[in-house]
Coordinates of C-alpha atoms in Angstrom, one line a residue:
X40 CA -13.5 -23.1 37.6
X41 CA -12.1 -22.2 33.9
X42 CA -12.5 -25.9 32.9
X43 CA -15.6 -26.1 34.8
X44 CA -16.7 -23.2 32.3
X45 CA -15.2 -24.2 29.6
X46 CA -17.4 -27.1 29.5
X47 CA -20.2 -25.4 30.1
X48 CA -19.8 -23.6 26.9
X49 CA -19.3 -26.7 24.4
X50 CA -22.2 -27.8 26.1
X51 CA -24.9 -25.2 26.0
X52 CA -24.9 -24.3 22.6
X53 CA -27.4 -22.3 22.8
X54 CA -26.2 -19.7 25.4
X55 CA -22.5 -19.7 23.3
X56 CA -22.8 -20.1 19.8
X57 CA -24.4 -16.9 18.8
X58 CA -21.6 -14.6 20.7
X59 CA -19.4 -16.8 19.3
X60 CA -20.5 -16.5 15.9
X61 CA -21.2 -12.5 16.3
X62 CA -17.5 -12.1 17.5
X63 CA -15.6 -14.4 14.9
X64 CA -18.1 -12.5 12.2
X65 CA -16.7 -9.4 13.8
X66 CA -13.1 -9.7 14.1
X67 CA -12.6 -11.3 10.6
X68 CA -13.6 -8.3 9.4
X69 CA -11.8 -5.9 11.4
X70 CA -8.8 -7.8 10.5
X71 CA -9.3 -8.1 6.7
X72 CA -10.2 -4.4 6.4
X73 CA -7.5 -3.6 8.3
X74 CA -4.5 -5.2 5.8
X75 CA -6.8 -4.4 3.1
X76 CA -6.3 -0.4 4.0
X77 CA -2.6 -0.8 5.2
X78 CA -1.8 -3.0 1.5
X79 CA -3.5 0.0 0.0
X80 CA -1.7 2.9 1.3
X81 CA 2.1 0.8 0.7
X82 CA 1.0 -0.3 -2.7
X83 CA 0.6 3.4 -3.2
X84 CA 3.8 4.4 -1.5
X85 CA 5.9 1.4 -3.7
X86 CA 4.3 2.1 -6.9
X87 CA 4.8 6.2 -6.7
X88 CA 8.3 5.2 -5.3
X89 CA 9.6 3.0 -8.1
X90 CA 8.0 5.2 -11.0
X91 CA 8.2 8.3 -10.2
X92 CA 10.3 9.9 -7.0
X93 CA 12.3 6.8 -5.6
X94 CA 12.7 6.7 -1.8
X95 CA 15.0 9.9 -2.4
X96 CA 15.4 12.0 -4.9
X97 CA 18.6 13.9 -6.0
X98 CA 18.1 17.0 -8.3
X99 CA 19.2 20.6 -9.2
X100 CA 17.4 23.2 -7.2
X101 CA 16.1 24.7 -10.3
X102 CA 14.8 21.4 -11.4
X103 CA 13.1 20.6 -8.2
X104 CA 11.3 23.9 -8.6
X105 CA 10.1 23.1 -12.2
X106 CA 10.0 18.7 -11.7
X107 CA 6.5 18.6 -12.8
X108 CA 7.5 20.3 -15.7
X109 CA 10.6 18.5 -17.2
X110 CA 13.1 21.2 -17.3
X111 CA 16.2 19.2 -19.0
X112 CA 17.6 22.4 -19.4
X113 CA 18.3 22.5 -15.5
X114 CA 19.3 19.0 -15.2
X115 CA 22.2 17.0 -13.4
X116 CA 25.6 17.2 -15.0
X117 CA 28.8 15.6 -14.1
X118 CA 26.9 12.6 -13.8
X119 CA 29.6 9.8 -13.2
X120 CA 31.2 12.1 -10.3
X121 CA 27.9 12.6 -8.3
X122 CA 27.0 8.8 -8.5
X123 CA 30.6 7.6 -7.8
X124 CA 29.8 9.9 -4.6
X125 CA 26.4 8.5 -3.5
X126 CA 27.5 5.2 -3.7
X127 CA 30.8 5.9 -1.8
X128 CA 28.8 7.8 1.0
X129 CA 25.5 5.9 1.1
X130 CA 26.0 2.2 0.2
X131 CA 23.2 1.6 1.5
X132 CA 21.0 2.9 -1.1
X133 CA 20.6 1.8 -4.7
X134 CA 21.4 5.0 -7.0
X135 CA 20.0 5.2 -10.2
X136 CA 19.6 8.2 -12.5
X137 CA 16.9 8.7 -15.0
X138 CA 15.5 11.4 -17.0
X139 CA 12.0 12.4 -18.0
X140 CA 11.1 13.8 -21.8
X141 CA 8.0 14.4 -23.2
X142 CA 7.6 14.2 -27.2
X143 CA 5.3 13.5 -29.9
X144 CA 6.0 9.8 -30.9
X145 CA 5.5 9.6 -34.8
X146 CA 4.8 6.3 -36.8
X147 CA 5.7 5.7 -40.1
X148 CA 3.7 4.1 -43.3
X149 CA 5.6 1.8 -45.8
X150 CA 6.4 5.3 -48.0
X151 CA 7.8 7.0 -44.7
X152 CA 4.7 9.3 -44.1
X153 CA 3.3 9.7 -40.9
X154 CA 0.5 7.0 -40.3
X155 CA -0.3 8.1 -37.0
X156 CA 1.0 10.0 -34.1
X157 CA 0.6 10.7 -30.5
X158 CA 2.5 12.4 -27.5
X159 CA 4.3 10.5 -25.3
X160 CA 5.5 10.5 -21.4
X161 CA 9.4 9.9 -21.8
X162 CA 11.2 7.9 -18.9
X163 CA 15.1 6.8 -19.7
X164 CA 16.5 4.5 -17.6
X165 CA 19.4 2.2 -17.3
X166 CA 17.8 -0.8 -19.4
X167 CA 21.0 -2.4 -21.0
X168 CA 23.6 -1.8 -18.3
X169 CA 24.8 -4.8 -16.9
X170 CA 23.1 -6.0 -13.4
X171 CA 20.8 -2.6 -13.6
X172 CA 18.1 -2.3 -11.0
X173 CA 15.5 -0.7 -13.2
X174 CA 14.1 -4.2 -14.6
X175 CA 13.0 -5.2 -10.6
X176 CA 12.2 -1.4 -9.9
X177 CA 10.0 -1.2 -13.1
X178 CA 8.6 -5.0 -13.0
X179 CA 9.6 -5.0 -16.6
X180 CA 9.1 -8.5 -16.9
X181 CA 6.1 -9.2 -15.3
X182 CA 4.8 -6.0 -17.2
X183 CA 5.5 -7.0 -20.6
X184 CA 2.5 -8.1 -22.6
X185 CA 3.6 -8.5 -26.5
X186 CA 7.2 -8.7 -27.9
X187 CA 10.8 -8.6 -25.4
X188 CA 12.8 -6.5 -23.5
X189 CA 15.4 -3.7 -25.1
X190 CA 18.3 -5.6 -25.8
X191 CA 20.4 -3.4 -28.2
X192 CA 20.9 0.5 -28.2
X193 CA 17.7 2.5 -29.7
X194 CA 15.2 -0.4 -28.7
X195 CA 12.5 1.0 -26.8
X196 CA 9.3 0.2 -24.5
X197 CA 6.0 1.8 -25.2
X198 CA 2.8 1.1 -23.2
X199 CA 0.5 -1.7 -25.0
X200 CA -2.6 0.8 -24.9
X201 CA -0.6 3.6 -26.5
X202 CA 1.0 0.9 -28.4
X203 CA -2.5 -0.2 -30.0
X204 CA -3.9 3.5 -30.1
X205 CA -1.1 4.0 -32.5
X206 CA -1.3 0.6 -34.7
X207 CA 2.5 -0.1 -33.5
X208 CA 3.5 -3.6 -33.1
X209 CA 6.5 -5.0 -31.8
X210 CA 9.7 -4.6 -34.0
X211 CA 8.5 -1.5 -36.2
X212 CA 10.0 1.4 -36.1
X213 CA 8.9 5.2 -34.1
X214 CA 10.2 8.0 -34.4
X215 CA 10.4 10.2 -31.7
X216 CA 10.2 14.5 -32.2
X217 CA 11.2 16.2 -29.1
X218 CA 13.7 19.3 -27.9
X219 CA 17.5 18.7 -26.4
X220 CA 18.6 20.1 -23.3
X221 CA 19.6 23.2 -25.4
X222 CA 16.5 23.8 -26.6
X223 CA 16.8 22.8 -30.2
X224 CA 14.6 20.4 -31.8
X225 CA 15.9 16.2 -31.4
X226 CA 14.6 13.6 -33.9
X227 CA 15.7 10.2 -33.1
X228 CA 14.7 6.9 -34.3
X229 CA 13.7 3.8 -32.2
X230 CA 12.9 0.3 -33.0
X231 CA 9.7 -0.9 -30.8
X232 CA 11.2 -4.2 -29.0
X233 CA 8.2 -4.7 -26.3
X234 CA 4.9 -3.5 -25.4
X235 CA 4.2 -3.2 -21.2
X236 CA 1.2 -2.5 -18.9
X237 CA 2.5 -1.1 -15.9
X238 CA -1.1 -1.0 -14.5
X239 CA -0.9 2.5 -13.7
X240 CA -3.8 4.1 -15.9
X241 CA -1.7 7.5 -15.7
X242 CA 1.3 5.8 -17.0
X243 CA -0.3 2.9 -19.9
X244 CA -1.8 5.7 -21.4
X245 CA 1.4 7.0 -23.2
X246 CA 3.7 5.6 -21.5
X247 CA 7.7 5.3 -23.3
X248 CA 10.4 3.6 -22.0
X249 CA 13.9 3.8 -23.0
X250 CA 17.4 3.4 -22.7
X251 CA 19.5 6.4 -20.5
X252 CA 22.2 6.4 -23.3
X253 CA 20.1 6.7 -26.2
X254 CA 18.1 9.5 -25.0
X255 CA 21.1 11.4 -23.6
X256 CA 22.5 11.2 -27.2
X257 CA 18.7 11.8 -28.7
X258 CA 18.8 14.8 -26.4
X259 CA 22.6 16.1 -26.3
X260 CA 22.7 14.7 -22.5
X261 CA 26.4 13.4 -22.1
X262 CA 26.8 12.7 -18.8
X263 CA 23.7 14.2 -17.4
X264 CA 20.4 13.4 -16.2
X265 CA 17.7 14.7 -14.9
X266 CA 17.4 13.1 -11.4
X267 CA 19.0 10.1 -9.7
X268 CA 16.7 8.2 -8.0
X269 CA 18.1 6.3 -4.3
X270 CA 16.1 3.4 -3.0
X271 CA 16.5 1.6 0.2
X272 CA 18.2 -1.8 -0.7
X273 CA 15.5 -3.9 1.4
X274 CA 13.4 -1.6 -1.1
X275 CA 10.9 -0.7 2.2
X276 CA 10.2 3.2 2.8
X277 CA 11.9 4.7 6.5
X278 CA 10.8 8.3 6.9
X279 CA 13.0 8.8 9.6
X280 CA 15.9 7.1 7.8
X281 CA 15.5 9.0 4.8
X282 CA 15.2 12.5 6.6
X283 CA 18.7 11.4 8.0
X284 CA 20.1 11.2 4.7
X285 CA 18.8 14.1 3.3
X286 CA 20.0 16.5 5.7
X287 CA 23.8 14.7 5.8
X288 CA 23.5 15.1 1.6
X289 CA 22.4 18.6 1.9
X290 CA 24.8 20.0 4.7
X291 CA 27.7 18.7 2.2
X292 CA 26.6 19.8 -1.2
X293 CA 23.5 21.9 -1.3
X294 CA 25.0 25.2 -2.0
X295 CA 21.6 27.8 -1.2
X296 CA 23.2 30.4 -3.8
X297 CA 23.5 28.3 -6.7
X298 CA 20.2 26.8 -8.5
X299 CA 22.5 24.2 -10.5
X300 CA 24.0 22.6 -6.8
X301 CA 22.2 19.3 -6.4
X302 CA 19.7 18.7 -3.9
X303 CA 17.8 15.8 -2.3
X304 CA 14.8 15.4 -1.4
X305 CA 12.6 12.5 0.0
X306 CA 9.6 11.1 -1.5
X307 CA 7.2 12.9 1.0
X308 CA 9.1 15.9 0.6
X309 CA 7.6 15.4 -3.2
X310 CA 5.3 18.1 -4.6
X311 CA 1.7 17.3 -3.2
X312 CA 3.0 14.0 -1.5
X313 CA 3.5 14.9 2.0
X314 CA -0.5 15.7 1.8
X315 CA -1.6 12.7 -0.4
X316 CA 0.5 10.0 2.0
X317 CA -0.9 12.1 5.2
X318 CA -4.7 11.6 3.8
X319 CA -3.5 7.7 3.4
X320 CA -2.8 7.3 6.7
X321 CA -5.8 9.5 8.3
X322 CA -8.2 7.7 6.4
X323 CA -7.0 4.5 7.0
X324 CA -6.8 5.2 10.8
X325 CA -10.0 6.8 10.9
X326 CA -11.6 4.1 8.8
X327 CA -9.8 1.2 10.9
X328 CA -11.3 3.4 13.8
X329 CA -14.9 3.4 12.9
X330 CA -15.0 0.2 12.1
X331 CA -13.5 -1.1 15.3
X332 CA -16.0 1.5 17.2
X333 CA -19.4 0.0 14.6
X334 CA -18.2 -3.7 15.8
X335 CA -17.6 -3.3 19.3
X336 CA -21.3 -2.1 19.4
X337 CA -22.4 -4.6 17.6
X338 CA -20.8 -7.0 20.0
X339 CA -21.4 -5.2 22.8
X340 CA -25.3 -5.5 22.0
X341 CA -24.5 -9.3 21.2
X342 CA -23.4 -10.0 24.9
X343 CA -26.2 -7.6 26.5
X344 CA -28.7 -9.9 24.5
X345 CA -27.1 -12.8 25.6
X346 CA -27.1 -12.1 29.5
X347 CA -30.7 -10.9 29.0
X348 CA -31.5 -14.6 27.6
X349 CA -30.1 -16.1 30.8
X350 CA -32.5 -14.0 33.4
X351 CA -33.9 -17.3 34.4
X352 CA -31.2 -19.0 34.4
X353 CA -29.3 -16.3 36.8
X354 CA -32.5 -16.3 38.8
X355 CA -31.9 -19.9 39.5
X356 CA -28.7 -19.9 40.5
X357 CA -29.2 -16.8 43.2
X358 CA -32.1 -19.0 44.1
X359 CA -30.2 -21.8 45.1
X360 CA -27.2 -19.8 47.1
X361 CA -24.6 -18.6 44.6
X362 CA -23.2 -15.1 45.7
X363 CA -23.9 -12.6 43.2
X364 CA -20.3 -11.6 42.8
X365 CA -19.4 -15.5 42.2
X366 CA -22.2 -15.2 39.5
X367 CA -20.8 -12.0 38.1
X368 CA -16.9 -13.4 37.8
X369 CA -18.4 -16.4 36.3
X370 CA -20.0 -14.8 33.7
X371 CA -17.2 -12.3 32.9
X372 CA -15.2 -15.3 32.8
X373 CA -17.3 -17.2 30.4
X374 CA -17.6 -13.8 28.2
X375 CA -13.7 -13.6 28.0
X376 CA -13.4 -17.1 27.0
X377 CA -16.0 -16.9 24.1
X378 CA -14.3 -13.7 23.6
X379 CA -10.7 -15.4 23.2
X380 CA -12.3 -18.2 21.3
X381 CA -14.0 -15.9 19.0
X382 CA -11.0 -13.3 18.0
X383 CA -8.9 -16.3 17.4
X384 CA -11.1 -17.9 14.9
X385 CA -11.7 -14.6 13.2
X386 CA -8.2 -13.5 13.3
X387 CA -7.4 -16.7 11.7
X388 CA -10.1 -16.5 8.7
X389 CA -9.2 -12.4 8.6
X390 CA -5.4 -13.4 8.2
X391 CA -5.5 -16.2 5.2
X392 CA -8.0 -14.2 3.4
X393 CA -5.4 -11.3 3.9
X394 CA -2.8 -13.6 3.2
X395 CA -4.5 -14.2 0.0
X396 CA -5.4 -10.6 -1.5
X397 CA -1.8 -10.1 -0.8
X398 CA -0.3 -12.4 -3.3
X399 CA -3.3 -12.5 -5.6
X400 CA -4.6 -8.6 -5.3
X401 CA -8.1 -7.1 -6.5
X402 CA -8.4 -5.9 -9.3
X403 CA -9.6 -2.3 -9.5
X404 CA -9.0 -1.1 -12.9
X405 CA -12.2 0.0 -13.9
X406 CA -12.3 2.7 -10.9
X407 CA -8.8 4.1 -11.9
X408 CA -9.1 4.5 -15.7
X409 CA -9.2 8.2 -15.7
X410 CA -6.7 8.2 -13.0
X411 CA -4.0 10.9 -12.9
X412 CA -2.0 9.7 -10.1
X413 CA 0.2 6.5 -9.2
X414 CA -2.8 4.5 -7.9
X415 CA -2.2 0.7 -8.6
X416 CA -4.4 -1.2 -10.5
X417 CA -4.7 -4.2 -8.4
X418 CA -4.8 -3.4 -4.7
X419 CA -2.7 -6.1 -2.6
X420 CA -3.8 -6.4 1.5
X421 CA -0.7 -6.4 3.3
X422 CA -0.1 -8.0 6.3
X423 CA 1.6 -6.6 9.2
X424 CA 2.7 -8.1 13.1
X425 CA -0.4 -5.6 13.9
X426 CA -2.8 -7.6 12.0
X427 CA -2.4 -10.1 14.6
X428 CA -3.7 -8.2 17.6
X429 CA -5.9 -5.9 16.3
X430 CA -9.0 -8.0 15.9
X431 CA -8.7 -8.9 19.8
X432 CA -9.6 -5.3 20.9
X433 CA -13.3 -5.2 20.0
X434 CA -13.4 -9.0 20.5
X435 CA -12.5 -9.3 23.8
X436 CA -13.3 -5.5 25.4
X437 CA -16.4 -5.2 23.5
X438 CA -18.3 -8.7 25.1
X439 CA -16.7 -7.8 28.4
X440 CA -18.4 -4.5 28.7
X441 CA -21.3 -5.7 27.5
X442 CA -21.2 -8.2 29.7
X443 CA -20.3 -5.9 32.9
X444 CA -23.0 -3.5 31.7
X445 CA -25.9 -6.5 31.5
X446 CA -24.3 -7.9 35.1
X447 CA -25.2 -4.9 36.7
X448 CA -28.9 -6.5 37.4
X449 CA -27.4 -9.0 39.1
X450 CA -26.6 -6.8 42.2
X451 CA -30.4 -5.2 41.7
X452 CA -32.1 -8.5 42.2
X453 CA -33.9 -9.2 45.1
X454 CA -34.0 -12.7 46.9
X455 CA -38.1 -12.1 48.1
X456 CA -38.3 -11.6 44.2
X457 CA -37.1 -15.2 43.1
X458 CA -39.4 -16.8 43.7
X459 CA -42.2 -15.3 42.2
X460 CA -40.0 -14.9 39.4
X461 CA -39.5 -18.7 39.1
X462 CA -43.1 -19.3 39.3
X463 CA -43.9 -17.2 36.3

């Protein structure tokens, strides 16, 4: 009977073709929204994760009170001791301090006075250590738009929009004016080596990267730093392992009584993050959810219209001596197998134009220029085992409801009526 009706529908065209079309139509876009939504909301999660908070964040408890506002004052110190501890208790992390400054970024002329000036959003990191992590965390490479990477001490990154709001080019010197942990005012001198575009609008706007060793001398830092930064070492975010960690770190060193014990904390634990990551992933569900709602009516009302255009056709067949609930099976059959057929081809187009965005991306700059928060420039789909399945719920339940629902007449026909009907 399945090959029976499989024939039928590469056959008649004309009673398949449409459903199928509608429920391809349907699932590819299911599918595609749905890695589109799901790239979104990790893109988000990588790129706040990499620039700003890592998967876990080790601080001071003063600092994490104050992070927003750079309090060096209440950084890390004893640096060497507390990493040589995170690697020996968590190898399987990547630990990697950092520390945050703020400064006014001045630019000499050729007679040494100011030419132009601008304040500028401080990151140190390990740049010239040997085998350092930061390059892959910060894509420095793929980043870098005019010049080279820092290869010798006071060589520094700036972003290349703050880089041509200040006339700066690659290999002239900054200075930078800022305040040491202590409070007193730091001038240091840096030689521009590279110009970046993170494609972050909140970072490329004034955006400096340095080395951790300079700026702890610029800023009377030995052996401190603000924050050290863990990331998981298949670099992909586990709330539940990272909630596990936290509370071992904690129940060992957090010390409630002093604000200068270290503490860690996990990126959703982050100031405001917890709320922006739990928006992420209601909107995408509820977005994912209307959608799959909006396209199983659509092809709900796709098979109700096809069953309708078969009245005569079912007329005949109860004319002739098929049972009614032979006729029913049939046609739920024959709806499942367009129905298969139909989720499979759009699963397929949904999953190679997913496939696609995730390598290649979309750009959307021009909607996140004003941007004050770690939103990506170009948005990758991401595909996940879901992604396979997903498009097979509205494809398959929503043309066998609809169907079940336009089968129903087929019980309320009446034999003394076919007749009549067939004359017409």
């Amino acid at each position: 009977m399945i090959k029976f009706l499989f024939k039928g529908i590469l056959r008649d065209r004309s009673r398949s073709l449409f459903p199928f079309l509608i429920v391809t139509a349907g699932v590819f876009l299911t599918v595609a929204m749905y890695c589109y939504l799901k790239g979104a909301e990790t893109g988000f999660i990588r790129s706040t994760a990499n620039l700003l908070s890592g998967h876990v964040r080790v601080m001071t408890a003063a600092y994490a009170k104050e992070a927003d506002q750079l309090p060096n004052d209440l950084a890390l110190t004893d640096l060497q001791s507390l990493l040589q501890d995170l690697q020996a208790r968590f190898p399987g992390f990547i630990w990697t301090p950092r520390i945050r400054f703020g400064g006014l970024l001045d630019v000499p002329d050729e007679n040494g006075e100011t030419r132009s000036q601008g304040p500028a959003a401080g990151m140190a990191v390990r740049l010239l250590a040997p085998q350092t992590p930061e390059t892959e965390l910060l894509d420095l490479k793929k980043s870098l738009v005019r010049g080279r990477l820092p290869e010798r001490p006071k060589e520094v990154l700036i972003s290349d929009e703050f880089a041509r709001k200040l006339g700066l080019n690659p290999g002239e010197r900054a200075t930078l004016i800022s305040s040491t942990m202590f409070g007193s005012m730091s001038l240091a001198n840096f030689v521009v080596a590279g110009t970046v575009r993170f494609g972050i609008s909140a970072m490329d706007r004034t955006a400096m990267i340095a080395d951790l060793g300079d700026i702890q001398d610029a800023l009377d830092m030995q052996d401190a730093a603000g924050e050290v930064l863990g990331f998981s070492k298949d670099s992909v975010y586990r709330q539940k392992d990272v909630d596990g960690l936290a509370a071992i770190f904690n129940a060992g060193l957090a010390d409630a009584r002093d604000d200068l014990s270290p503490v860690m904390v996990t990126l959703r634990d982050q100031p405001g993050m917890a709320l922006m990551i739990g928006m992420l992933s209601y909107a995408s569900a509820a977005i994912v959810g209307v959608f799959l709602f909006v396209m199983s009516l659509v092809l709900w009302n796709a098979g109700l219209l096809g069953s309708l255009r078969r009245y005569g056709e079912i007329g005949v067949r109860l004319a002739i001596g098929e049972s009614k609930g032979h006729l029913f099976r049939s046609m739920i059959y024959e709806s499942l197998m367009i129905g298969f057929l139909g989720s499979l081809v759009g699963t397929g187009l949904g999953l190679a134009l997913s496939y696609y965005l995730q390598v290649k991306g979309i750009d959307v700059s021009s909607m996140t220029r004003n941007a004050a928060i770690m939103i990506p420039s170009v948005l990758h789909s991401q595909v996940t085992p879901w992604a396979y399945v997903i498009g097979f719920i509205p494809g398959l339940l929503a043309t066998l409801l609809g169907t079940a629902v336009s089968g129903r007449g087929i019980y309320k026909r009446q034999t003394a009526q076919l007749f009549k009907e067939l004359e017409t």
